[in-house]
PDB file of C-alpha atoms in Angstrom:
ATOM      1  CA  GLY A  15     -11.250  15.027   1.034  1.00 49.00           C
ATOM      2  CA  GLN A  16     -10.910  11.438  -0.144  1.00 62.00           C
ATOM      3  CA  ASN A  17     -13.681   9.136  -1.311  1.00 86.00           C
ATOM      4  CA  ILE A  18     -12.980   5.663  -2.650  1.00 93.00           C
ATOM      5  CA  ASP A  19     -15.588   3.247  -3.998  1.00 95.00           C
ATOM      6  CA  GLN A  20     -15.150  -0.425  -4.755  1.00 96.00           C
ATOM      7  CA  PRO A  21     -17.651  -3.260  -5.144  1.00 96.00           C
ATOM      8  CA  THR A  22     -18.049  -5.154  -1.901  1.00 95.00           C
ATOM      9  CA  GLU A  23     -17.916  -8.683  -3.294  1.00 97.00           C
ATOM     10  CA  MET A  24     -17.266 -10.496  -6.567  1.00 98.00           C
ATOM     11  CA  THR A  25     -17.259 -14.133  -7.621  1.00 98.00           C
ATOM     12  CA  ALA A  26     -15.328 -15.558 -10.562  1.00 97.00           C
ATOM     13  CA  THR A  27     -14.431 -18.970 -11.929  1.00 97.00           C
ATOM     14  CA  GLU A  28     -11.012 -20.575 -11.772  1.00 97.00           C
ATOM     15  CA  GLY A  29      -9.105 -19.942 -15.015  1.00 97.00           C
ATOM     16  CA  ALA A  30     -11.208 -16.923 -15.938  1.00 97.00           C
ATOM     17  CA  ILE A  31     -10.424 -13.178 -15.987  1.00 97.00           C
ATOM     18  CA  VAL A  32     -11.882 -10.743 -13.470  1.00 98.00           C
ATOM     19  CA  GLN A  33     -11.788  -6.947 -13.328  1.00 98.00           C
ATOM     20  CA  ILE A  34     -12.078  -5.171  -9.982  1.00 98.00           C
ATOM     21  CA  ASN A  35     -12.983  -1.511 -10.294  1.00 98.00           C
ATOM     22  CA  CYS A  36     -12.133   1.419  -8.063  1.00 97.00           C
ATOM     23  CA  THR A  37     -13.328   4.986  -8.374  1.00 96.00           C
ATOM     24  CA  TYR A  38     -11.915   7.780  -6.303  1.00 93.00           C
ATOM     25  CA  GLN A  39     -12.393  11.461  -5.635  1.00 88.00           C
ATOM     26  CA  THR A  40      -9.465  13.427  -4.300  1.00 79.00           C
ATOM     27  CA  SER A  41      -8.482  17.082  -4.164  1.00 75.00           C
ATOM     28  CA  GLY A  42      -4.976  16.207  -5.299  1.00 75.00           C
ATOM     29  CA  PHE A  43      -3.668  13.088  -6.975  1.00 75.00           C
ATOM     30  CA  ASN A  44      -0.467  11.334  -5.928  1.00 74.00           C
ATOM     31  CA  GLY A  45      -0.962   7.909  -7.415  1.00 87.00           C
ATOM     32  CA  LEU A  46      -3.065   4.855  -6.628  1.00 92.00           C
ATOM     33  CA  PHE A  47      -2.164   1.598  -4.908  1.00 93.00           C
ATOM     34  CA  TRP A  48      -3.634  -1.883  -5.000  1.00 96.00           C
ATOM     35  CA  TYR A  49      -3.103  -4.297  -2.125  1.00 96.00           C
ATOM     36  CA  GLN A  50      -4.139  -7.919  -1.684  1.00 98.00           C
ATOM     37  CA  GLN A  51      -5.312  -9.247   1.668  1.00 97.00           C
ATOM     38  CA  HIS A  52      -6.056 -12.894   2.345  1.00 97.00           C
ATOM     39  CA  ALA A  53      -8.490 -13.626   5.149  1.00 95.00           C
ATOM     40  CA  GLY A  54      -6.822 -13.332   8.537  1.00 93.00           C
ATOM     41  CA  GLU A  55      -3.603 -11.990   7.069  1.00 96.00           C
ATOM     42  CA  ALA A  56      -1.910  -8.650   6.487  1.00 96.00           C
ATOM     43  CA  PRO A  57      -2.299  -6.663   3.267  1.00 96.00           C
ATOM     44  CA  THR A  58       0.490  -7.036   0.713  1.00 96.00           C
ATOM     45  CA  PHE A  59       1.408  -4.613  -2.050  1.00 93.00           C
ATOM     46  CA  LEU A  60       0.371  -5.412  -5.613  1.00 95.00           C
ATOM     47  CA  SER A  61       0.809  -2.288  -7.703  1.00 94.00           C
ATOM     48  CA  TYR A  62       1.191   1.464  -7.881  1.00 92.00           C
ATOM     49  CA  ASN A  63      -0.017   3.649 -10.760  1.00 93.00           C
ATOM     50  CA  VAL A  64       0.675   7.343 -11.140  1.00 89.00           C
ATOM     51  CA  LEU A  65       0.367   7.736 -14.927  1.00 92.00           C
ATOM     52  CA  ASP A  66      -2.581   6.844 -17.143  1.00 94.00           C
ATOM     53  CA  GLY A  67      -2.576   3.448 -18.760  1.00 96.00           C
ATOM     54  CA  LEU A  68      -2.124  -0.202 -18.055  1.00 96.00           C
ATOM     55  CA  GLU A  69       0.748  -1.702 -16.109  1.00 94.00           C
ATOM     56  CA  GLU A  70       1.190  -5.428 -16.300  1.00 93.00           C
ATOM     57  CA  LYS A  71       2.834  -7.644 -13.720  1.00 90.00           C
ATOM     58  CA  GLY A  72       2.455 -11.282 -14.581  1.00 94.00           C
ATOM     59  CA  ARG A  73      -1.152 -12.383 -14.150  1.00 96.00           C
ATOM     60  CA  PHE A  74      -2.078  -9.075 -12.532  1.00 96.00           C
ATOM     61  CA  SER A  75      -2.470  -5.756 -14.344  1.00 97.00           C
ATOM     62  CA  SER A  76      -3.558  -2.374 -13.057  1.00 97.00           C
ATOM     63  CA  PHE A  77      -5.121   0.425 -15.067  1.00 97.00           C
ATOM     64  CA  LEU A  78      -5.492   4.092 -14.252  1.00 96.00           C
ATOM     65  CA  SER A  79      -7.453   6.964 -15.791  1.00 95.00           C
ATOM     66  CA  ARG A  80      -6.755  10.152 -13.865  1.00 91.00           C
ATOM     67  CA  SER A  81      -9.296  12.221 -15.802  1.00 91.00           C
ATOM     68  CA  LYS A  82     -12.057   9.765 -14.872  1.00 93.00           C
ATOM     69  CA  GLY A  83     -10.883   9.093 -11.309  1.00 93.00           C
ATOM     70  CA  TYR A  84     -10.938   5.405 -12.136  1.00 94.00           C
ATOM     71  CA  SER A  85      -8.716   2.398 -11.766  1.00 97.00           C
ATOM     72  CA  TYR A  86      -9.117  -1.320 -12.165  1.00 98.00           C
ATOM     73  CA  LEU A  87      -7.190  -4.404 -11.231  1.00 98.00           C
ATOM     74  CA  LEU A  88      -7.269  -7.185 -13.805  1.00 98.00           C
ATOM     75  CA  LEU A  89      -6.563 -10.726 -12.709  1.00 98.00           C
ATOM     76  CA  LYS A  90      -6.024 -13.317 -15.441  1.00 97.00           C
ATOM     77  CA  GLU A  91      -5.956 -17.105 -15.302  1.00 97.00           C
ATOM     78  CA  LEU A  92      -7.588 -17.034 -11.925  1.00 98.00           C
ATOM     79  CA  GLN A  93      -6.380 -19.489  -9.321  1.00 98.00           C
ATOM     80  CA  MET A  94      -8.077 -20.582  -6.126  1.00 97.00           C
ATOM     81  CA  LYS A  95      -5.342 -18.813  -4.144  1.00 97.00           C
ATOM     82  CA  ASP A  96      -6.496 -15.500  -5.656  1.00 98.00           C
ATOM     83  CA  SER A  97      -9.511 -15.620  -3.336  1.00 98.00           C
ATOM     84  CA  ALA A  98      -8.822 -12.581  -1.170  1.00 98.00           C
ATOM     85  CA  SER A  99      -9.834  -8.985  -0.600  1.00 97.00           C
ATOM     86  CA  TYR A 100      -8.375  -6.379  -2.933  1.00 98.00           C
ATOM     87  CA  LEU A 101      -7.864  -2.909  -1.491  1.00 97.00           C
ATOM     88  CA  CYS A 102      -7.601   0.270  -3.509  1.00 96.00           C
ATOM     89  CA  ALA A 103      -5.763   3.153  -1.808  1.00 93.00           C
ATOM     90  CA  VAL A 104      -4.787   6.728  -2.604  1.00 90.00           C
ATOM     91  CA  PRO A 105      -2.313   8.982  -0.787  1.00 83.00           C
ATOM     92  CA  LEU A 106      -3.738  11.950   1.069  1.00 75.00           C
ATOM     93  CA  PRO A 107      -2.850  15.118  -0.858  1.00 66.00           C
ATOM     94  CA  SER A 108      -1.621  16.970   2.209  1.00 61.00           C
ATOM     95  CA  GLY A 109       0.103  14.117   3.943  1.00 54.00           C
ATOM     96  CA  GLY A 110       3.075  13.598   1.708  1.00 55.00           C
ATOM     97  CA  TYR A 111       3.519  10.207   0.220  1.00 52.00           C
ATOM     98  CA  GLN A 112       3.227   8.385   3.493  1.00 62.00           C
ATOM     99  CA  LYS A 113      -0.419   8.773   4.467  1.00 76.00           C
ATOM    100  CA  VAL A 114      -2.888   6.851   2.367  1.00 84.00           C
ATOM    101  CA  THR A 115      -6.624   6.284   2.504  1.00 88.00           C
ATOM    102  CA  PHE A 116      -7.865   2.770   1.805  1.00 93.00           C
ATOM    103  CA  GLY A 117     -11.126   1.743   0.233  1.00 94.00           C
ATOM    104  CA  THR A 118     -13.186  -0.847   2.069  1.00 94.00           C
ATOM    105  CA  GLY A 119     -11.951  -3.543  -0.294  1.00 96.00           C
ATOM    106  CA  THR A 120     -13.476  -6.001  -2.738  1.00 97.00           C
ATOM    107  CA  LYS A 121     -13.772  -9.585  -1.528  1.00 97.00           C
ATOM    108  CA  LEU A 122     -13.122 -11.908  -4.450  1.00 98.00           C
ATOM    109  CA  GLN A 123     -14.201 -15.519  -4.296  1.00 98.00           C
ATOM    110  CA  VAL A 124     -12.773 -17.851  -6.919  1.00 98.00           C
ATOM    111  CA  ILE A 125     -14.877 -20.962  -7.481  1.00 97.00           C
ATOM    112  CA  PRO A 126     -13.943 -24.184  -9.291  1.00 96.00           C
TER     113      PRO A 126
ATOM    114  CA  ILE B  16      13.645 -10.417  12.904  1.00 54.00           C
ATOM    115  CA  ALA B  17      12.593 -10.362   9.289  1.00 72.00           C
ATOM    116  CA  GLY B  18      10.439  -7.448   8.204  1.00 93.00           C
ATOM    117  CA  ILE B  19       7.885  -6.142  10.641  1.00 96.00           C
ATOM    118  CA  THR B  20       6.574  -7.851  13.756  1.00 96.00           C
ATOM    119  CA  GLN B  21       3.753  -7.123  16.173  1.00 98.00           C
ATOM    120  CA  ALA B  22       2.948  -8.310  19.671  1.00 98.00           C
ATOM    121  CA  PRO B  23       0.775  -9.666  21.055  1.00 98.00           C
ATOM    122  CA  THR B  24      -0.937 -11.694  18.336  1.00 97.00           C
ATOM    123  CA  SER B  25      -4.219 -11.386  20.162  1.00 97.00           C
ATOM    124  CA  GLN B  26      -5.477 -10.008  23.448  1.00 97.00           C
ATOM    125  CA  ILE B  27      -8.670  -9.866  25.444  1.00 97.00           C
ATOM    126  CA  LEU B  28      -8.802  -6.786  27.619  1.00 96.00           C
ATOM    127  CA  ALA B  29     -11.196  -5.468  30.236  1.00 97.00           C
ATOM    128  CA  ALA B  30     -12.632  -2.028  29.559  1.00 98.00           C
ATOM    129  CA  GLY B  31     -10.738   0.705  31.361  1.00 97.00           C
ATOM    130  CA  ARG B  32      -7.404  -1.109  31.263  1.00 97.00           C
ATOM    131  CA  ARG B  33      -4.294   0.310  29.671  1.00 97.00           C
ATOM    132  CA  MET B  34      -2.727  -1.606  26.793  1.00 97.00           C
ATOM    133  CA  THR B  35       0.331  -1.162  24.604  1.00 98.00           C
ATOM    134  CA  LEU B  36       0.589  -2.868  21.246  1.00 98.00           C
ATOM    135  CA  ARG B  37       4.155  -3.342  20.113  1.00 98.00           C
ATOM    136  CA  CYS B  38       5.555  -2.983  16.606  1.00 98.00           C
ATOM    137  CA  THR B  39       9.149  -3.462  15.476  1.00 98.00           C
ATOM    138  CA  GLN B  40      10.692  -3.329  12.004  1.00 96.00           C
ATOM    139  CA  ASP B  41      14.217  -4.136  10.876  1.00 95.00           C
ATOM    140  CA  MET B  42      14.084  -2.581   7.414  1.00 92.00           C
ATOM    141  CA  ARG B  43      15.334   0.832   8.583  1.00 92.00           C
ATOM    142  CA  HIS B  44      12.210   2.444   7.176  1.00 91.00           C
ATOM    143  CA  ASN B  45      11.668   6.013   8.265  1.00 90.00           C
ATOM    144  CA  ALA B  46       7.877   6.002   8.087  1.00 90.00           C
ATOM    145  CA  MET B  47       5.617   3.868  10.290  1.00 93.00           C
ATOM    146  CA  TYR B  48       1.857   3.653  10.691  1.00 94.00           C
ATOM    147  CA  TRP B  49      -0.877   2.199  12.839  1.00 97.00           C
ATOM    148  CA  TYR B  50      -4.188   1.151  11.288  1.00 97.00           C
ATOM    149  CA  ARG B  51      -7.296  -0.466  12.623  1.00 97.00           C
ATOM    150  CA  GLN B  52      -9.416  -2.684  10.433  1.00 97.00           C
ATOM    151  CA  ASP B  53     -13.089  -3.219  11.087  1.00 95.00           C
ATOM    152  CA  LEU B  54     -15.632  -5.130   9.045  1.00 88.00           C
ATOM    153  CA  GLY B  55     -17.258  -2.871   6.477  1.00 83.00           C
ATOM    154  CA  LEU B  56     -14.976   0.062   7.268  1.00 86.00           C
ATOM    155  CA  GLY B  57     -11.680  -1.087   5.870  1.00 88.00           C
ATOM    156  CA  LEU B  58      -8.283   0.067   7.072  1.00 94.00           C
ATOM    157  CA  ARG B  59      -8.271   3.380   8.885  1.00 94.00           C
ATOM    158  CA  LEU B  60      -5.134   5.274   9.864  1.00 93.00           C
ATOM    159  CA  ILE B  61      -4.790   5.948  13.599  1.00 95.00           C
ATOM    160  CA  HIS B  62      -1.366   7.569  13.884  1.00 95.00           C
ATOM    161  CA  TYR B  63       1.755   7.750  11.800  1.00 92.00           C
ATOM    162  CA  SER B  64       5.404   8.767  12.096  1.00 92.00           C
ATOM    163  CA  ASN B  65       7.501  10.118   9.254  1.00 88.00           C
ATOM    164  CA  THR B  66      10.754   9.670  11.151  1.00 90.00           C
ATOM    165  CA  ALA B  67      12.069   8.920  14.619  1.00 93.00           C
ATOM    166  CA  GLY B  68      11.063  11.629  17.056  1.00 94.00           C
ATOM    167  CA  THR B  69       7.978  12.776  15.130  1.00 92.00           C
ATOM    168  CA  THR B  70       4.390  11.553  15.095  1.00 94.00           C
ATOM    169  CA  GLY B  71       1.130  12.687  13.525  1.00 91.00           C
ATOM    170  CA  LYS B  72      -2.582  12.016  13.794  1.00 91.00           C
ATOM    171  CA  GLY B  73      -4.434   9.968  11.251  1.00 90.00           C
ATOM    172  CA  GLU B  74      -8.119   9.578  10.571  1.00 89.00           C
ATOM    173  CA  VAL B  75      -9.150   8.056  13.943  1.00 94.00           C
ATOM    174  CA  PRO B  76      -6.615   9.092  16.624  1.00 96.00           C
ATOM    175  CA  ASP B  77      -8.911   9.571  19.633  1.00 97.00           C
ATOM    176  CA  GLY B  78      -8.204   7.200  22.508  1.00 97.00           C
ATOM    177  CA  TYR B  79      -4.785   6.236  21.144  1.00 98.00           C
ATOM    178  CA  SER B  80      -1.260   7.556  21.568  1.00 98.00           C
ATOM    179  CA  VAL B  81       2.044   6.649  19.958  1.00 98.00           C
ATOM    180  CA  SER B  82       5.738   7.326  20.442  1.00 97.00           C
ATOM    181  CA  ARG B  83       8.728   6.960  18.160  1.00 97.00           C
ATOM    182  CA  ALA B  84      11.877   6.952  20.267  1.00 97.00           C
ATOM    183  CA  ASN B  85      13.934   5.206  17.577  1.00 96.00           C
ATOM    184  CA  THR B  86      13.660   4.047  13.965  1.00 95.00           C
ATOM    185  CA  ASP B  87      12.684   0.455  14.705  1.00 96.00           C
ATOM    186  CA  ASP B  88       9.895   0.683  17.279  1.00 97.00           C
ATOM    187  CA  PHE B  89       6.459   2.290  17.116  1.00 98.00           C
ATOM    188  CA  PRO B  90       4.234   1.285  20.052  1.00 98.00           C
ATOM    189  CA  LEU B  91       0.540   2.113  20.166  1.00 98.00           C
ATOM    190  CA  THR B  92      -1.055   2.739  23.577  1.00 98.00           C
ATOM    191  CA  LEU B  93      -4.687   2.624  24.574  1.00 98.00           C
ATOM    192  CA  ALA B  94      -4.775   4.598  27.814  1.00 95.00           C
ATOM    193  CA  SER B  95      -8.205   3.371  28.912  1.00 97.00           C
ATOM    194  CA  ALA B  96      -9.661   0.781  26.570  1.00 97.00           C
ATOM    195  CA  VAL B  97     -13.314   0.904  25.500  1.00 98.00           C
ATOM    196  CA  PRO B  98     -15.350  -1.784  23.684  1.00 97.00           C
ATOM    197  CA  SER B  99     -15.414   0.298  20.479  1.00 97.00           C
ATOM    198  CA  GLN B 100     -11.664  -0.243  20.259  1.00 98.00           C
ATOM    199  CA  THR B 101     -12.240  -3.932  19.589  1.00 97.00           C
ATOM    200  CA  SER B 102     -10.575  -4.384  16.219  1.00 98.00           C
ATOM    201  CA  VAL B 103      -7.646  -5.836  14.323  1.00 97.00           C
ATOM    202  CA  TYR B 104      -4.657  -3.517  14.507  1.00 98.00           C
ATOM    203  CA  PHE B 105      -2.008  -3.444  11.810  1.00 98.00           C
ATOM    204  CA  CYS B 106       1.342  -1.752  12.019  1.00 97.00           C
ATOM    205  CA  ALA B 107       3.098  -0.856   8.754  1.00 95.00           C
ATOM    206  CA  SER B 108       6.262   0.820   7.554  1.00 93.00           C
ATOM    207  CA  SER B 109       7.539   2.368   4.343  1.00 90.00           C
ATOM    208  CA  ASP B 110      10.614   4.013   2.943  1.00 85.00           C
ATOM    209  CA  GLU B 111      10.147   7.769   3.239  1.00 64.00           C
ATOM    210  CA  GLN B 112      11.880   8.626   0.006  1.00 56.00           C
ATOM    211  CA  GLY B 113       9.993   9.183  -3.224  1.00 54.00           C
ATOM    212  CA  GLU B 114       6.497   8.445  -4.389  1.00 61.00           C
ATOM    213  CA  GLY B 115       4.775   5.121  -4.670  1.00 70.00           C
ATOM    214  CA  ASN B 116       6.165   3.856  -1.402  1.00 80.00           C
ATOM    215  CA  GLU B 117       4.648   0.486  -0.749  1.00 87.00           C
ATOM    216  CA  GLN B 118       3.747  -0.155   2.830  1.00 91.00           C
ATOM    217  CA  PHE B 119       4.877  -3.351   4.518  1.00 93.00           C
ATOM    218  CA  PHE B 120       2.394  -4.618   7.059  1.00 96.00           C
ATOM    219  CA  GLY B 121       2.890  -6.597  10.228  1.00 97.00           C
ATOM    220  CA  PRO B 122       0.760  -9.693  10.914  1.00 97.00           C
ATOM    221  CA  GLY B 123      -1.724  -7.784  13.044  1.00 97.00           C
ATOM    222  CA  THR B 124      -2.985  -7.826  16.625  1.00 98.00           C
ATOM    223  CA  ARG B 125      -6.556  -8.918  17.267  1.00 97.00           C
ATOM    224  CA  LEU B 126      -7.821  -6.953  20.271  1.00 98.00           C
ATOM    225  CA  THR B 127     -11.084  -7.585  22.075  1.00 97.00           C
ATOM    226  CA  VAL B 128     -12.218  -5.121  24.726  1.00 98.00           C
ATOM    227  CA  LEU B 129     -14.961  -6.406  27.020  1.00 96.00           C
TER     228      LEU B 129
END
């Protein structure tokens, strides 16, 4: 089965760096996604990791350690618009690449 | 149409009524999904479709049905709505091919069942 854990809420200061962690347990691993969801809006894709290591995309980076069942999303130079929920998701091992299970999300509040 | 759309935006429904939530995408994606999102529970998969003509059950399928008559449309039907189906419903689509397929989400339908 799938089990995904993320902190429920985090607060960080504008201009700072924040790391949002995600741990997962799965019987088969097919990669890990991060999505961003602003309040009242739809989730939007941020990143996908299938190999160990850090992948950087502008101010956002995502890290994966398959042996530890662990990922994090790193947000640098925080802006007020980064206040949102961040969802970690993993594909179901038996569902092909289409079916994914989402964590409950981490609500990030950026303060001045 | 640009991307993926849903209708209605919001709806208040009496318990026991039948309701169909509409979802249309113009990206020619083979795979489509319906999720519900509830506070503290996150996004949960209701039903999905890998391609036109096929559908499958997700994590919470009871009380819901779907059809996929063509590539673009993926309606979700509540045959007899109950208050526990009060939620925000998101439709999504993705390209079937390969791994790491990002899902594109519609704007959501906020449904209240009284």
